Amino acid sequence: GAVVSQHPSRVICKSGTSVKIECRSLDFQATTMFWYRQFPKQSLMLMATSNEGSKATYEQGVEKDKFLINHASLTLSTLTVTSAHPEDSSFYICSATGFDRQSYEQYFGPGTRLTVT
Amino acid sequence: GEDVEQSLFLSVREGDSSVINCTYTDSSSTYLYWYKQEPGAGLQLLTYIFSNMDMKQDQRLTVLLNKKDKHLSLRIADTQTGDSAIYFCAERASGTYKYIFGTGTRLKVLA
């Protein structure tokens, strides 16, 4: 149980375009989802926290107009990177937690590798 | 501060034990996690320990916690080449969602 999936696993897009990454909880209701960014050989950096039906809370230094997060249902959150630039190339990982799982425990997705050319 | 620190690199021979160390900062009740990340993949939860415990063993994995020094270690017995990966420790204060991740330790197992 507590499976989180991400789609796509890998995406290449051209500079200036937008790309959407999906995060789904497959067997539980995710009341809260998290988006992380990981640069090569570095740790995970929390970008934002989203609660179902509410606006996301962004960490300091993360541009909310560039990284649009939608958490419209209890099983799906999306991260849209708008007007992508090469410096947005990174590994994006989502995680989810919910009341029907062990409270406050985060369950991580497999990650999405974004390359902006 | 919120720093969770780890040594960056560890190299061991196949069959030996590996010990990966981590120092954390929160002094209140805390969950401490060990995750494994293989190249190009997400995080795999290996084990976790609550801050009122001293030790937890799960098959080849042993977690030791020194609360006085805020030091956490992960011992992998009989290390195999498939254990080569990056290992992250993370702490989470009880009653909160926020995880603080360490810098990660890259484990290389030599055949």
PDB file of C-alpha atoms in Angstrom:
ATOM      1  CA  GLY A   1       0.000   0.000   0.000  1.00  0.00           C
ATOM      2  CA  ALA A   2       0.869   3.730  -0.098  1.00  0.00           C
ATOM      3  CA  VAL A   3       1.939   3.814  -3.720  1.00  0.00           C
ATOM      4  CA  VAL A   4       2.630   7.134  -5.393  1.00  0.00           C
ATOM      5  CA  SER A   5       3.189   7.382  -9.125  1.00  0.00           C
ATOM      6  CA  GLN A   6       4.490  10.175 -11.331  1.00  0.00           C
ATOM      7  CA  HIS A   7       4.000  10.789 -15.003  1.00  0.00           C
ATOM      8  CA  PRO A   8       5.966  11.200 -17.130  1.00  0.00           C
ATOM      9  CA  SER A   9       9.117   9.616 -15.767  1.00  0.00           C
ATOM     10  CA  ARG A  10      11.218  11.585 -18.221  1.00  0.00           C
ATOM     11  CA  VAL A  11      10.434  14.607 -20.397  1.00  0.00           C
ATOM     12  CA  ILE A  12      12.408  16.783 -22.768  1.00  0.00           C
ATOM     13  CA  CYS A  13      10.964  20.128 -23.792  1.00  0.00           C
ATOM     14  CA  LYS A  14      12.100  23.196 -25.655  1.00  0.00           C
ATOM     15  CA  SER A  15      12.976  26.416 -23.908  1.00  0.00           C
ATOM     16  CA  GLY A  16       9.938  28.675 -23.551  1.00  0.00           C
ATOM     17  CA  THR A  17       7.351  25.901 -23.490  1.00  0.00           C
ATOM     18  CA  SER A  18       5.406  24.636 -20.493  1.00  0.00           C
ATOM     19  CA  VAL A  19       5.420  21.118 -19.158  1.00  0.00           C
ATOM     20  CA  LYS A  20       3.067  19.402 -16.735  1.00  0.00           C
ATOM     21  CA  ILE A  21       4.051  16.661 -14.309  1.00  0.00           C
ATOM     22  CA  GLU A  22       1.420  14.523 -12.603  1.00  0.00           C
ATOM     23  CA  CYS A  23       1.605  12.949  -9.171  1.00  0.00           C
ATOM     24  CA  ARG A  24      -0.973  10.367  -8.184  1.00  0.00           C
ATOM     25  CA  SER A  25      -1.676   8.441  -5.003  1.00  0.00           C
ATOM     26  CA  LEU A  26      -2.832   5.040  -6.220  1.00  0.00           C
ATOM     27  CA  ASP A  27      -4.254   3.405  -3.135  1.00  0.00           C
ATOM     28  CA  PHE A  28      -4.955   6.161  -0.641  1.00  0.00           C
ATOM     29  CA  GLN A  29      -6.431   9.622  -0.462  1.00  0.00           C
ATOM     30  CA  ALA A  30      -3.677  12.196  -0.385  1.00  0.00           C
ATOM     31  CA  THR A  31      -4.857  15.180   1.584  1.00  0.00           C
ATOM     32  CA  THR A  32      -1.428  16.759   1.314  1.00  0.00           C
ATOM     33  CA  MET A  33       1.147  16.485  -1.438  1.00  0.00           C
ATOM     34  CA  PHE A  34       4.655  17.833  -1.624  1.00  0.00           C
ATOM     35  CA  TRP A  35       6.896  18.730  -4.531  1.00  0.00           C
ATOM     36  CA  TYR A  36      10.657  18.479  -4.288  1.00  0.00           C
ATOM     37  CA  ARG A  37      13.448  19.365  -6.651  1.00  0.00           C
ATOM     38  CA  GLN A  38      16.768  17.586  -6.744  1.00  0.00           C
ATOM     39  CA  PHE A  39      19.835  18.857  -8.568  1.00  0.00           C
ATOM     40  CA  PRO A  40      22.535  16.370  -9.600  1.00  0.00           C
ATOM     41  CA  LYS A  41      24.457  15.000  -6.636  1.00  0.00           C
ATOM     42  CA  GLN A  42      22.459  17.125  -4.228  1.00  0.00           C
ATOM     43  CA  SER A  43      19.745  16.561  -1.678  1.00  0.00           C
ATOM     44  CA  LEU A  44      16.031  17.147  -2.077  1.00  0.00           C
ATOM     45  CA  MET A  45      14.777  20.689  -1.819  1.00  0.00           C
ATOM     46  CA  LEU A  46      11.148  21.178  -0.845  1.00  0.00           C
ATOM     47  CA  MET A  47       9.454  23.479  -3.336  1.00  0.00           C
ATOM     48  CA  ALA A  48       5.873  23.579  -2.127  1.00  0.00           C
ATOM     49  CA  THR A  49       3.175  21.899  -0.086  1.00  0.00           C
ATOM     50  CA  SER A  50      -0.347  21.541  -1.424  1.00  0.00           C
ATOM     51  CA  ASN A  51      -3.524  20.583   0.359  1.00  0.00           C
ATOM     52  CA  GLU A  52      -6.467  19.262  -1.642  1.00  0.00           C
ATOM     53  CA  GLY A  53      -8.718  22.092  -2.719  1.00  0.00           C
ATOM     54  CA  SER A  54      -6.410  24.827  -1.464  1.00  0.00           C
ATOM     55  CA  LYS A  55      -3.669  26.974  -2.896  1.00  0.00           C
ATOM     56  CA  ALA A  56      -0.178  25.606  -2.543  1.00  0.00           C
ATOM     57  CA  THR A  57       2.248  26.987   0.004  1.00  0.00           C
ATOM     58  CA  TYR A  58       5.587  27.725  -1.612  1.00  0.00           C
ATOM     59  CA  GLU A  59       8.965  27.653   0.108  1.00  0.00           C
ATOM     60  CA  GLN A  60      11.027  30.788   0.170  1.00  0.00           C
ATOM     61  CA  GLY A  61      12.743  31.465  -3.131  1.00  0.00           C
ATOM     62  CA  VAL A  62      10.393  29.312  -5.242  1.00  0.00           C
ATOM     63  CA  GLU A  63       8.520  31.299  -7.903  1.00  0.00           C
ATOM     64  CA  LYS A  64       4.857  30.428  -7.651  1.00  0.00           C
ATOM     65  CA  ASP A  65       4.079  31.894 -11.072  1.00  0.00           C
ATOM     66  CA  LYS A  66       6.703  29.690 -12.653  1.00  0.00           C
ATOM     67  CA  PHE A  67       5.889  26.473 -10.829  1.00  0.00           C
ATOM     68  CA  LEU A  68       2.112  26.151 -10.860  1.00  0.00           C
ATOM     69  CA  ILE A  69       0.726  23.527  -8.518  1.00  0.00           C
ATOM     70  CA  ASN A  70      -2.807  22.215  -8.634  1.00  0.00           C
ATOM     71  CA  HIS A  71      -4.243  19.705  -6.161  1.00  0.00           C
ATOM     72  CA  ALA A  72      -7.799  19.433  -7.366  1.00  0.00           C
ATOM     73  CA  SER A  73      -8.553  15.932  -6.149  1.00  0.00           C
ATOM     74  CA  LEU A  74      -7.550  13.630  -3.327  1.00  0.00           C
ATOM     75  CA  THR A  75      -5.489  11.477  -5.663  1.00  0.00           C
ATOM     76  CA  LEU A  76      -3.890  13.924  -8.083  1.00  0.00           C
ATOM     77  CA  SER A  77      -1.555  16.886  -7.905  1.00  0.00           C
ATOM     78  CA  THR A  78       0.097  18.510 -10.894  1.00  0.00           C
ATOM     79  CA  LEU A  79       3.184  20.661 -11.219  1.00  0.00           C
ATOM     80  CA  THR A  80       3.388  22.827 -14.321  1.00  0.00           C
ATOM     81  CA  VAL A  81       6.711  24.407 -15.161  1.00  0.00           C
ATOM     82  CA  THR A  82       5.805  27.471 -17.212  1.00  0.00           C
ATOM     83  CA  SER A  83       8.083  29.047 -19.804  1.00  0.00           C
ATOM     84  CA  ALA A  84      10.750  26.491 -19.037  1.00  0.00           C
ATOM     85  CA  HIS A  85      14.419  27.390 -19.294  1.00  0.00           C
ATOM     86  CA  PRO A  86      17.501  25.161 -19.256  1.00  0.00           C
ATOM     87  CA  GLU A  87      18.131  26.045 -15.607  1.00  0.00           C
ATOM     88  CA  ASP A  88      14.790  24.391 -14.772  1.00  0.00           C
ATOM     89  CA  SER A  89      16.256  21.061 -15.847  1.00  0.00           C
ATOM     90  CA  SER A  90      16.196  18.887 -12.760  1.00  0.00           C
ATOM     91  CA  PHE A  91      14.725  15.813 -11.114  1.00  0.00           C
ATOM     92  CA  TYR A  92      11.303  16.531  -9.626  1.00  0.00           C
ATOM     93  CA  ILE A  93       9.934  14.248  -6.908  1.00  0.00           C
ATOM     94  CA  CYS A  94       6.499  14.364  -5.363  1.00  0.00           C
ATOM     95  CA  SER A  95       5.310  12.820  -2.132  1.00  0.00           C
ATOM     96  CA  ALA A  96       1.933  12.414  -0.527  1.00  0.00           C
ATOM     97  CA  THR A  97       0.364  11.879   2.839  1.00  0.00           C
ATOM     98  CA  GLY A  98      -3.187  11.321   3.995  1.00  0.00           C
ATOM     99  CA  PHE A  99      -5.375  10.590   6.984  1.00  0.00           C
ATOM    100  CA  ASP A 100      -5.904   6.993   6.005  1.00  0.00           C
ATOM    101  CA  ARG A 101      -2.180   6.366   6.090  1.00  0.00           C
ATOM    102  CA  GLN A 102       0.150   6.739   9.030  1.00  0.00           C
ATOM    103  CA  SER A 103      -0.326  10.371   9.924  1.00  0.00           C
ATOM    104  CA  TYR A 104       2.307  12.772   8.650  1.00  0.00           C
ATOM    105  CA  GLU A 105       4.297  10.016   6.911  1.00  0.00           C
ATOM    106  CA  GLN A 106       5.275  11.005   3.372  1.00  0.00           C
ATOM    107  CA  TYR A 107       5.231   8.443   0.561  1.00  0.00           C
ATOM    108  CA  PHE A 108       7.451   9.317  -2.369  1.00  0.00           C
ATOM    109  CA  GLY A 109       6.937   9.002  -6.082  1.00  0.00           C
ATOM    110  CA  PRO A 110       9.632   7.690  -8.441  1.00  0.00           C
ATOM    111  CA  GLY A 111      10.528  11.131  -9.784  1.00  0.00           C
ATOM    112  CA  THR A 112      10.406  12.911 -13.142  1.00  0.00           C
ATOM    113  CA  ARG A 113      13.539  13.918 -14.998  1.00  0.00           C
ATOM    114  CA  LEU A 114      12.967  17.222 -16.837  1.00  0.00           C
ATOM    115  CA  THR A 115      15.426  18.346 -19.482  1.00  0.00           C
ATOM    116  CA  VAL A 116      14.914  21.738 -21.118  1.00  0.00           C
ATOM    117  CA  THR A 117      16.815  22.249 -24.363  1.00  0.00           C
TER     118      THR A 117
ATOM    119  CA  GLY B   1      19.619  25.309  12.750  1.00  0.00           C
ATOM    120  CA  GLU B   2      18.017  22.782  10.442  1.00  0.00           C
ATOM    121  CA  ASP B   3      21.100  21.083   9.027  1.00  0.00           C
ATOM    122  CA  VAL B   4      21.162  17.327   8.746  1.00  0.00           C
ATOM    123  CA  GLU B   5      24.674  16.315   7.857  1.00  0.00           C
ATOM    124  CA  GLN B   6      26.171  13.229   6.285  1.00  0.00           C
ATOM    125  CA  SER B   7      29.537  12.280   4.909  1.00  0.00           C
ATOM    126  CA  LEU B   8      29.432  12.477   1.137  1.00  0.00           C
ATOM    127  CA  PHE B   9      31.078   9.260   0.075  1.00  0.00           C
ATOM    128  CA  LEU B  10      31.734   5.722   1.330  1.00  0.00           C
ATOM    129  CA  SER B  11      33.438   2.868  -0.445  1.00  0.00           C
ATOM    130  CA  VAL B  12      33.400  -0.725   0.840  1.00  0.00           C
ATOM    131  CA  ARG B  13      34.223  -4.161  -0.475  1.00  0.00           C
ATOM    132  CA  GLU B  14      31.477  -6.632  -1.240  1.00  0.00           C
ATOM    133  CA  GLY B  15      30.700  -8.746   1.806  1.00  0.00           C
ATOM    134  CA  ASP B  16      31.951  -6.171   4.291  1.00  0.00           C
ATOM    135  CA  SER B  17      29.703  -4.077   6.516  1.00  0.00           C
ATOM    136  CA  SER B  18      28.903  -0.477   5.614  1.00  0.00           C
ATOM    137  CA  VAL B  19      28.227   2.189   8.204  1.00  0.00           C
ATOM    138  CA  ILE B  20      26.647   5.428   7.050  1.00  0.00           C
ATOM    139  CA  ASN B  21      26.499   8.255   9.557  1.00  0.00           C
ATOM    140  CA  CYS B  22      24.200  11.204  10.030  1.00  0.00           C
ATOM    141  CA  THR B  23      23.905  14.012  12.548  1.00  0.00           C
ATOM    142  CA  TYR B  24      20.577  15.708  13.094  1.00  0.00           C
ATOM    143  CA  THR B  25      19.430  18.781  14.949  1.00  0.00           C
ATOM    144  CA  ASP B  26      15.929  18.506  16.375  1.00  0.00           C
ATOM    145  CA  SER B  27      15.908  17.788  20.073  1.00  0.00           C
ATOM    146  CA  SER B  28      12.177  17.155  20.503  1.00  0.00           C
ATOM    147  CA  SER B  29      10.388  13.942  19.621  1.00  0.00           C
ATOM    148  CA  THR B  30      11.481  13.090  16.160  1.00  0.00           C
ATOM    149  CA  TYR B  31      11.226  10.427  13.514  1.00  0.00           C
ATOM    150  CA  LEU B  32      14.472   9.630  11.739  1.00  0.00           C
ATOM    151  CA  TYR B  33      14.451   7.931   8.364  1.00  0.00           C
ATOM    152  CA  TRP B  34      16.858   6.240   6.032  1.00  0.00           C
ATOM    153  CA  TYR B  35      16.105   6.320   2.304  1.00  0.00           C
ATOM    154  CA  LYS B  36      17.913   4.703  -0.612  1.00  0.00           C
ATOM    155  CA  GLN B  37      18.061   6.345  -4.026  1.00  0.00           C
ATOM    156  CA  GLU B  38      19.359   4.454  -7.008  1.00  0.00           C
ATOM    157  CA  PRO B  39      20.456   6.345 -10.150  1.00  0.00           C
ATOM    158  CA  GLY B  40      17.543   8.058 -11.875  1.00  0.00           C
ATOM    159  CA  ALA B  41      15.036   6.742  -9.357  1.00  0.00           C
ATOM    160  CA  GLY B  42      12.974   8.089  -6.487  1.00  0.00           C
ATOM    161  CA  LEU B  43      13.380   7.463  -2.794  1.00  0.00           C
ATOM    162  CA  GLN B  44      12.926   4.031  -1.290  1.00  0.00           C
ATOM    163  CA  LEU B  45      12.201   3.984   2.428  1.00  0.00           C
ATOM    164  CA  LEU B  46      14.559   1.519   4.095  1.00  0.00           C
ATOM    165  CA  THR B  47      13.743   1.956   7.737  1.00  0.00           C
ATOM    166  CA  TYR B  48      12.967   4.524  10.374  1.00  0.00           C
ATOM    167  CA  ILE B  49      13.382   4.967  14.104  1.00  0.00           C
ATOM    168  CA  PHE B  50      11.665   7.125  16.665  1.00  0.00           C
ATOM    169  CA  SER B  51      13.809   9.263  18.907  1.00  0.00           C
ATOM    170  CA  ASN B  52      12.890   7.333  22.062  1.00  0.00           C
ATOM    171  CA  MET B  53      14.556   4.203  20.651  1.00  0.00           C
ATOM    172  CA  ASP B  54      18.233   3.290  20.711  1.00  0.00           C
ATOM    173  CA  MET B  55      18.369   0.658  18.031  1.00  0.00           C
ATOM    174  CA  LYS B  56      16.301  -0.985  15.360  1.00  0.00           C
ATOM    175  CA  GLN B  57      17.255  -4.011  13.312  1.00  0.00           C
ATOM    176  CA  ASP B  58      15.617  -5.191  10.125  1.00  0.00           C
ATOM    177  CA  GLN B  59      17.348  -8.063   8.332  1.00  0.00           C
ATOM    178  CA  ARG B  60      20.698  -6.698   7.087  1.00  0.00           C
ATOM    179  CA  LEU B  61      19.986  -3.187   8.322  1.00  0.00           C
ATOM    180  CA  THR B  62      20.729  -1.917  11.817  1.00  0.00           C
ATOM    181  CA  VAL B  63      19.960   1.628  12.887  1.00  0.00           C
ATOM    182  CA  LEU B  64      21.704   3.024  15.952  1.00  0.00           C
ATOM    183  CA  LEU B  65      20.676   6.272  17.599  1.00  0.00           C
ATOM    184  CA  ASN B  66      22.810   8.289  20.009  1.00  0.00           C
ATOM    185  CA  LYS B  67      20.402  10.881  21.331  1.00  0.00           C
ATOM    186  CA  LYS B  68      23.001  12.684  23.404  1.00  0.00           C
ATOM    187  CA  ASP B  69      25.155  13.398  20.374  1.00  0.00           C
ATOM    188  CA  LYS B  70      22.189  13.540  17.937  1.00  0.00           C
ATOM    189  CA  HIS B  71      23.957  10.924  15.863  1.00  0.00           C
ATOM    190  CA  LEU B  72      22.260   8.338  13.697  1.00  0.00           C
ATOM    191  CA  SER B  73      23.909   5.493  11.841  1.00  0.00           C
ATOM    192  CA  LEU B  74      22.822   2.881   9.338  1.00  0.00           C
ATOM    193  CA  ARG B  75      24.779  -0.347   9.238  1.00  0.00           C
ATOM    194  CA  ILE B  76      24.372  -2.626   6.235  1.00  0.00           C
ATOM    195  CA  ALA B  77      25.678  -6.120   6.888  1.00  0.00           C
ATOM    196  CA  ASP B  78      27.159  -8.235   4.088  1.00  0.00           C
ATOM    197  CA  THR B  79      27.069  -5.326   1.646  1.00  0.00           C
ATOM    198  CA  GLN B  80      26.280  -6.303  -1.929  1.00  0.00           C
ATOM    199  CA  THR B  81      26.883  -4.537  -5.237  1.00  0.00           C
ATOM    200  CA  GLY B  82      23.134  -3.896  -5.415  1.00  0.00           C
ATOM    201  CA  ASP B  83      23.473  -1.744  -2.319  1.00  0.00           C
ATOM    202  CA  SER B  84      25.431   0.832  -4.324  1.00  0.00           C
ATOM    203  CA  ALA B  85      23.274   3.949  -4.207  1.00  0.00           C
ATOM    204  CA  ILE B  86      22.851   7.256  -2.440  1.00  0.00           C
ATOM    205  CA  TYR B  87      21.546   7.019   1.113  1.00  0.00           C
ATOM    206  CA  PHE B  88      19.675   9.921   2.667  1.00  0.00           C
ATOM    207  CA  CYS B  89      18.825  10.354   6.293  1.00  0.00           C
ATOM    208  CA  ALA B  90      15.907  12.623   7.115  1.00  0.00           C
ATOM    209  CA  GLU B  91      14.288  13.906  10.251  1.00  0.00           C
ATOM    210  CA  ARG B  92      10.690  14.850  10.897  1.00  0.00           C
ATOM    211  CA  ALA B  93       9.447  16.411  14.095  1.00  0.00           C
ATOM    212  CA  SER B  94       6.522  14.502  15.567  1.00  0.00           C
ATOM    213  CA  GLY B  95       3.208  16.114  14.645  1.00  0.00           C
ATOM    214  CA  THR B  96       4.552  17.876  11.573  1.00  0.00           C
ATOM    215  CA  TYR B  97       4.797  17.039   7.898  1.00  0.00           C
ATOM    216  CA  LYS B  98       8.112  18.683   7.199  1.00  0.00           C
ATOM    217  CA  TYR B  99      11.057  16.446   6.389  1.00  0.00           C
ATOM    218  CA  ILE B 100      14.590  17.750   6.573  1.00  0.00           C
ATOM    219  CA  PHE B 101      16.896  15.713   4.386  1.00  0.00           C
ATOM    220  CA  GLY B 102      20.589  15.176   4.797  1.00  0.00           C
ATOM    221  CA  THR B 103      23.043  15.805   2.014  1.00  0.00           C
ATOM    222  CA  GLY B 104      23.172  12.132   1.049  1.00  0.00           C
ATOM    223  CA  THR B 105      25.997   9.576   1.193  1.00  0.00           C
ATOM    224  CA  ARG B 106      27.052   7.898  -2.004  1.00  0.00           C
ATOM    225  CA  LEU B 107      27.875   4.259  -1.240  1.00  0.00           C
ATOM    226  CA  LYS B 108      30.063   2.426  -3.718  1.00  0.00           C
ATOM    227  CA  VAL B 109      30.450  -1.321  -3.291  1.00  0.00           C
ATOM    228  CA  LEU B 110      33.526  -2.824  -4.877  1.00  0.00           C
ATOM    229  CA  ALA B 111      33.335  -6.383  -6.163  1.00  0.00           C
TER     230      ALA B 111
END
